[in-house]
Coordinates of C-alpha atoms in Angstrom, one line a residue:
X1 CA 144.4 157.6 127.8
X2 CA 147.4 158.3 125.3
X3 CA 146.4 157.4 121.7
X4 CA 148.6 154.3 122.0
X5 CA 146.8 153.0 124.6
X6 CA 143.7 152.1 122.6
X7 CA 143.1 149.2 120.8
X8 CA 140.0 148.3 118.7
X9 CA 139.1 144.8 119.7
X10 CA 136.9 144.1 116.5
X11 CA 134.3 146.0 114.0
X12 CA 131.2 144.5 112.0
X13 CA 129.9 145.2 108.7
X14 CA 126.7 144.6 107.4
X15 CA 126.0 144.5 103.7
X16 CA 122.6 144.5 101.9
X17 CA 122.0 144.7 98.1
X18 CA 118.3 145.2 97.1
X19 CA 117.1 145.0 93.7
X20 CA 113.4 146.7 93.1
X21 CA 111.3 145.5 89.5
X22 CA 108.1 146.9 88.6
X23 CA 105.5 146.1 85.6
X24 CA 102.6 147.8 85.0
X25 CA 99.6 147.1 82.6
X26 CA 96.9 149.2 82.3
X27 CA 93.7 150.2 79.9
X28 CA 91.1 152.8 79.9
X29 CA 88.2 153.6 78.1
X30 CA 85.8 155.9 78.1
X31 CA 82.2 156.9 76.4
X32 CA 79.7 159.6 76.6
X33 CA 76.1 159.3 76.9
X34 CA 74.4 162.0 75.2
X35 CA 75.6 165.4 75.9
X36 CA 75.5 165.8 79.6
X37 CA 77.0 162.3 80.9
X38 CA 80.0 160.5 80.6
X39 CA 80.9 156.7 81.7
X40 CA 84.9 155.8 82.5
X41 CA 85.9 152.4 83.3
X42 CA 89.3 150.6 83.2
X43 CA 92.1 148.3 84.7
X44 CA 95.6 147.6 86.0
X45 CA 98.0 145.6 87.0
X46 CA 101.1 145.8 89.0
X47 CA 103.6 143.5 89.1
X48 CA 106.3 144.4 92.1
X49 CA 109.2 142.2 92.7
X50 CA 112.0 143.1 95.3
X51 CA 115.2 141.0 96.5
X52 CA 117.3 142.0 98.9
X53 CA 120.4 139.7 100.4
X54 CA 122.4 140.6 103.4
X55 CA 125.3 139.2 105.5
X56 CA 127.6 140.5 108.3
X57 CA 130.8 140.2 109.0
X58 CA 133.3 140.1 111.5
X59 CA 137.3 141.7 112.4
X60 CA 139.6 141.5 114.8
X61 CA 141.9 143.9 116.0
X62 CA 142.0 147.7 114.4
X63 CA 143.6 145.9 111.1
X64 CA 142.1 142.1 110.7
X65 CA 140.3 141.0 107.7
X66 CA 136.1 141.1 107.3
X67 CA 135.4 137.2 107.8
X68 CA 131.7 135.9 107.7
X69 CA 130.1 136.9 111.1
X70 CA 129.6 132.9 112.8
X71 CA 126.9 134.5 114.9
X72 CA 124.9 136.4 112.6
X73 CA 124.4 134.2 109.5
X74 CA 123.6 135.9 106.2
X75 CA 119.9 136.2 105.2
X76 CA 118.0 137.7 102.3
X77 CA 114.3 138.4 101.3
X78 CA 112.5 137.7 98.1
X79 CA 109.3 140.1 98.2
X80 CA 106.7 139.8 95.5
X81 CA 104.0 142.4 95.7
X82 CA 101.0 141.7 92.9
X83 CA 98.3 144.5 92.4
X84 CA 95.1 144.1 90.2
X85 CA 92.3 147.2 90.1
X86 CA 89.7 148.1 88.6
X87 CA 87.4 151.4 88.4
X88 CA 84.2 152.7 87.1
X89 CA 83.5 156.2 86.7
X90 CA 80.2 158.2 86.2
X91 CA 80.3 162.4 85.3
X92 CA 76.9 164.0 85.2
X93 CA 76.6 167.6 84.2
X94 CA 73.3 169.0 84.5
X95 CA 71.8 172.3 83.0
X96 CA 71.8 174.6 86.2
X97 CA 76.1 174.0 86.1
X98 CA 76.4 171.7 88.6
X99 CA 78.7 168.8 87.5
X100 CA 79.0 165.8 89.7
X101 CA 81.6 162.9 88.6
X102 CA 81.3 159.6 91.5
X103 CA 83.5 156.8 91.0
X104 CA 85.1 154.0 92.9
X105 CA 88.2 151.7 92.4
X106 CA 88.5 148.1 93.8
X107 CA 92.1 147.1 94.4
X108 CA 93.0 143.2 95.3
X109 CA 96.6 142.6 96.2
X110 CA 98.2 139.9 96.9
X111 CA 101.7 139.2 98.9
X112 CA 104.3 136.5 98.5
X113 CA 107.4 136.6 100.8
X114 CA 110.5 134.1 101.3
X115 CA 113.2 134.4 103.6
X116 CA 116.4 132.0 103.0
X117 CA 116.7 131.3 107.0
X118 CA 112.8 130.6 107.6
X119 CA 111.2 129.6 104.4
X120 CA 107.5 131.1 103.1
X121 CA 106.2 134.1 105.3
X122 CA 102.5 133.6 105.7
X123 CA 101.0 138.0 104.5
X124 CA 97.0 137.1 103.9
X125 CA 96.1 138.8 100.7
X126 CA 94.1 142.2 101.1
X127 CA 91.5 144.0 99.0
X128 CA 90.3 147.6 99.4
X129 CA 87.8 150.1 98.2
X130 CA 88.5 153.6 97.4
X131 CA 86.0 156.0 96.4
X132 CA 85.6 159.5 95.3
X133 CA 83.4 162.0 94.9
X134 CA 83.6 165.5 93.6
X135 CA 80.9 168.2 92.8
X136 CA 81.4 171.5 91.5
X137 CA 79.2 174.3 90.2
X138 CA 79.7 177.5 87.7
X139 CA 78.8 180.7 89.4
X140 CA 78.6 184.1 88.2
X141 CA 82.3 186.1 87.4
X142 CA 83.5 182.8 86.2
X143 CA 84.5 181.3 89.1
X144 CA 84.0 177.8 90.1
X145 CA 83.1 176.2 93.5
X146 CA 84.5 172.3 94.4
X147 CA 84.1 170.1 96.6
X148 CA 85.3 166.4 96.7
X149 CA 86.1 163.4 98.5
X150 CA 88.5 160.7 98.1
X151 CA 90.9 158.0 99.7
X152 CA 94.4 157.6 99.2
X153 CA 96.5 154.3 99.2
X154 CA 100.2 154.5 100.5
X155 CA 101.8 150.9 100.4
X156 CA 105.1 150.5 102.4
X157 CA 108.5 150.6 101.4
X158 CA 110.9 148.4 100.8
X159 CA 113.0 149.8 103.9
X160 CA 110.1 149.3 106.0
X161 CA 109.5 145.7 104.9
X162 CA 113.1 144.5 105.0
X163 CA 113.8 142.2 108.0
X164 CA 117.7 142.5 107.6
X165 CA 119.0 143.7 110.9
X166 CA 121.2 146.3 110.5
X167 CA 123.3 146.9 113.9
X168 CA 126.1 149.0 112.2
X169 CA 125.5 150.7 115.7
X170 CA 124.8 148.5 117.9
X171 CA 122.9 150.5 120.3
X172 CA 120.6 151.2 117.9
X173 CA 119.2 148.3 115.4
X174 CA 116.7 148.6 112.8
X175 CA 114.8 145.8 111.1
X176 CA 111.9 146.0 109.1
X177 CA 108.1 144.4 109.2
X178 CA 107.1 142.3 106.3
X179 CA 103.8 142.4 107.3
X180 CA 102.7 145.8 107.4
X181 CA 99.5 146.7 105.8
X182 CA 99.2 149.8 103.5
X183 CA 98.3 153.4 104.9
X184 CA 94.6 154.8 104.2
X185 CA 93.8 158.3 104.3
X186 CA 90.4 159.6 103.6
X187 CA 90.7 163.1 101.9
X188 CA 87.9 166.2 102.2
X189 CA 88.5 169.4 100.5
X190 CA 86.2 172.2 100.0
X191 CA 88.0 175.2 97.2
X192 CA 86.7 178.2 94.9
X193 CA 88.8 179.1 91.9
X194 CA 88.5 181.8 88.9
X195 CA 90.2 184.8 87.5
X196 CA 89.5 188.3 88.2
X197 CA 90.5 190.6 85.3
X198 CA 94.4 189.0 84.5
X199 CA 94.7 187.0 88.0
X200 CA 93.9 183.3 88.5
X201 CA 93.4 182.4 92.2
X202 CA 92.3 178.9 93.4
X203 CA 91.5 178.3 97.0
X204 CA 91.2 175.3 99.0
X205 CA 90.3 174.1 102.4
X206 CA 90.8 170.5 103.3
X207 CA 91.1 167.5 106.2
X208 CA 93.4 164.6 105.6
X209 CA 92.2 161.4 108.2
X210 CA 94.8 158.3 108.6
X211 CA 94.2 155.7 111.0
X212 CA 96.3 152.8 110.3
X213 CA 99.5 155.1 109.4
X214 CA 102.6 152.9 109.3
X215 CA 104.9 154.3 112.7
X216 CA 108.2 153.8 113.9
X217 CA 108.3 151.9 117.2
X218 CA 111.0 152.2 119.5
X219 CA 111.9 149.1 122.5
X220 CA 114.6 147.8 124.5
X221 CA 116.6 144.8 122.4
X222 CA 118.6 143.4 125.9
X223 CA 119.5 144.3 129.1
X224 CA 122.6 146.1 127.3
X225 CA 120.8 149.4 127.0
X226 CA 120.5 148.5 122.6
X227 CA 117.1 150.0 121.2
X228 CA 115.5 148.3 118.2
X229 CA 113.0 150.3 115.9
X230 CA 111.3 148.2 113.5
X231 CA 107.1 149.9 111.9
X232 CA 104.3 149.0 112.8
X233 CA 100.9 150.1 111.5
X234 CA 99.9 151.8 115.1
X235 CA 100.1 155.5 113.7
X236 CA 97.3 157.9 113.9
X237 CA 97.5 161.6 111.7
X238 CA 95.2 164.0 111.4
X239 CA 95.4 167.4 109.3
X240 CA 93.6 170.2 108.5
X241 CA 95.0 173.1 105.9
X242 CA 94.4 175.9 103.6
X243 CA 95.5 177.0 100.4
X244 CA 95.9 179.7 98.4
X245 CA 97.4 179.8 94.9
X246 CA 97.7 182.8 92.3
X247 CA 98.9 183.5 89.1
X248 CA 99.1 187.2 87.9
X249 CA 100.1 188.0 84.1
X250 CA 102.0 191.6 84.5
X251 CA 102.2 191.7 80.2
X252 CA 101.6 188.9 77.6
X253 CA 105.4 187.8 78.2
X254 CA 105.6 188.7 81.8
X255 CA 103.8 186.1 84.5
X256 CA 104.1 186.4 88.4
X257 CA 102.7 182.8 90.2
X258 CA 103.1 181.5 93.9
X259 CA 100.6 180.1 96.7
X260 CA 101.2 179.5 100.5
X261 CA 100.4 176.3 102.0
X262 CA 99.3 176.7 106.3
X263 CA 98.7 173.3 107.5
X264 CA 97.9 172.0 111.1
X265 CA 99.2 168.6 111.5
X266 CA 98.5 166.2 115.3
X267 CA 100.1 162.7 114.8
X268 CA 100.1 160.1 117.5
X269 CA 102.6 156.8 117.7
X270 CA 103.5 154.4 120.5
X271 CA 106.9 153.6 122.0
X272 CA 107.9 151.5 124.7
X273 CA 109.1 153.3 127.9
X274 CA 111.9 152.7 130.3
X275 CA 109.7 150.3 131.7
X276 CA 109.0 148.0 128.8
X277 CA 105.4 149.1 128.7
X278 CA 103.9 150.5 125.8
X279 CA 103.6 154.4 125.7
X280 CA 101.1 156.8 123.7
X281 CA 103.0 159.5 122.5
X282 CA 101.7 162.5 120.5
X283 CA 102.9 165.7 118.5
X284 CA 101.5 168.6 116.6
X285 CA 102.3 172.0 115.4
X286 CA 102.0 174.2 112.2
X287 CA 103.4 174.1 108.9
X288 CA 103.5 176.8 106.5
X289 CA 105.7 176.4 103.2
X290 CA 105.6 179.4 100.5
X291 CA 106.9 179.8 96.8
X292 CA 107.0 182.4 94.3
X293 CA 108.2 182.3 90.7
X294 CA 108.4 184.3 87.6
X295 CA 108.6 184.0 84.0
X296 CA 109.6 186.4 81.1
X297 CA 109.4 184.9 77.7
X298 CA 111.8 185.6 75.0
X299 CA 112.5 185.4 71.5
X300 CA 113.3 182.7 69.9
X301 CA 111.9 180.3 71.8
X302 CA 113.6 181.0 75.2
X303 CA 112.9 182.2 78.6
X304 CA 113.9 182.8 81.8
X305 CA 112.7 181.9 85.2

């Protein structure tokens, strides 16, 4: 067609302001018992409050004005995310060198959500355990073998909780899930670390486990051929990895550091298929990620990296 012969017929807009507040609180203390034991306890609080309004609108023709969408009525979200924890904290170090620290944090939070268009969103309240352990011994040279244990907490953003629909394309419309639940991942990691003459190495093997993980999900929206993709907490990830870190002092002024990272990652979602049933789908593969640095003090205070 020549240029002329094209005409716009209308365009949307969609416009969403979020505004993201955070408190936090928190105390420690801590107290030794006699020389080879030590007790840590302590609390916190954090206060999360996020608001986020959006509308749409509406133009005719390649040169009309934005007017309020009549169809799509504006919306926003008021999301207040409360956190309250508490840990406890035991180190024993006994005279063979062994050293074993076991703690454990109880974390209690509670979820309030409004919506202008449907009122209160009912998110139950959720409390969760993570513990920890780590032991590590002193062994001859210097060096120092560890091994631990501990679980991770990875709440959802603010993108992935949003319900605005945003259909800037319309084929393709996002909207996010208020109700998601945090991610979990249970961490193991086995390392050896020490210095031989003027190098420092530290190696580690470990195993990262997430069951819950929070995954996009892909579906048909109508018989248009439109896709939605909201998250759901159907993801599963699994990781194993090594690695290796060094840091080599060439003179008193002169250092050389880096480490390589080789991690094997298999993740598995669910989508729905062409024919509106739900699909497993899986991928894995290998990461490796590198770095190298230097540093050369000078006088005077500077330096140069």
């Amino acid at each position: 067609f020549a240029a002329d012969e094209i005409n716009l017929l209308s365009s949307t807009r969609n416009l969403n302001g979020n505004l993201n507040q955070e408190m936090t609180f928190q105390t420690d203390y801590q107290t030794p018992i006699g020389e080879r034991q030590l007790v840590e306890f302590g609390g916190k609080t954090i206060l999360r409050d996020v608001d986020s309004d959006y509308s749409y609108f509406l133009a005719q023709g390649s040169s009309g004005a934005y007017t309020i969408d009549p169809n799509r009525p504006a919306g926003a979200l008021d999301y207040q995310q409360n956190v309250g924890a508490g840990y406890l904290a035991y180190t024993l170090q006994t005279k063979n060198k062994y050293t074993f620290k076991l703690g454990g944090r109880y974390e209690y939070t509670d979820i309030n959500a409004q919506t202008v268009e449907n009122g209160n969103i009912d998110l139950p309240a959720y409390g969760n355990f993570v513990p920890s352990l780590n032991v590590s011994k002193n062994i001859k040279g210097g060096f120092i073998i560890k091994a631990g244990y501990n679980r991770r907490i990875q709440r959802p953003g603010l993108q992935q909780l949003n319900p605005n629909f945003n259909n800037a394309n319309p084929q393709n419309i996002s909207v996010g899930n208020p109700g998601l639940s945090p991610e979990l991942t249970d961490n193991f990691e086995v390392g050896v670390s020490g210095n031989i003459k003027k190098t420092y190495l530290n190696m580690s093997v470990f195993r990262r486990i997430t069951d819950n993980a929070i995954s996009q999900i892909r579906k048909p929206f109508d018989t248009s051929g439109a896709v939605i993709t909201t998250f759901e907490n159907v993801g599963v990830q699994r990781a194993w990895g090594t690695n290796l870190f060094g840091n080599f002092q060439i003179t008193p002024k002169w250092t050389i550091n880096g480490g390589i990272d080789i991690v094997y990652a298999f993740m598995e979602g669910r989508t729905t298929g062409l024919n509106g049933l739900s699909e497993i789908v899986t991928n894995e593969g290998v990461n490796i990620n590198g770095r190298l640095m230097t540093q050369v003090t000078l006088p005077k205070g500077w330096g140069i990296q």
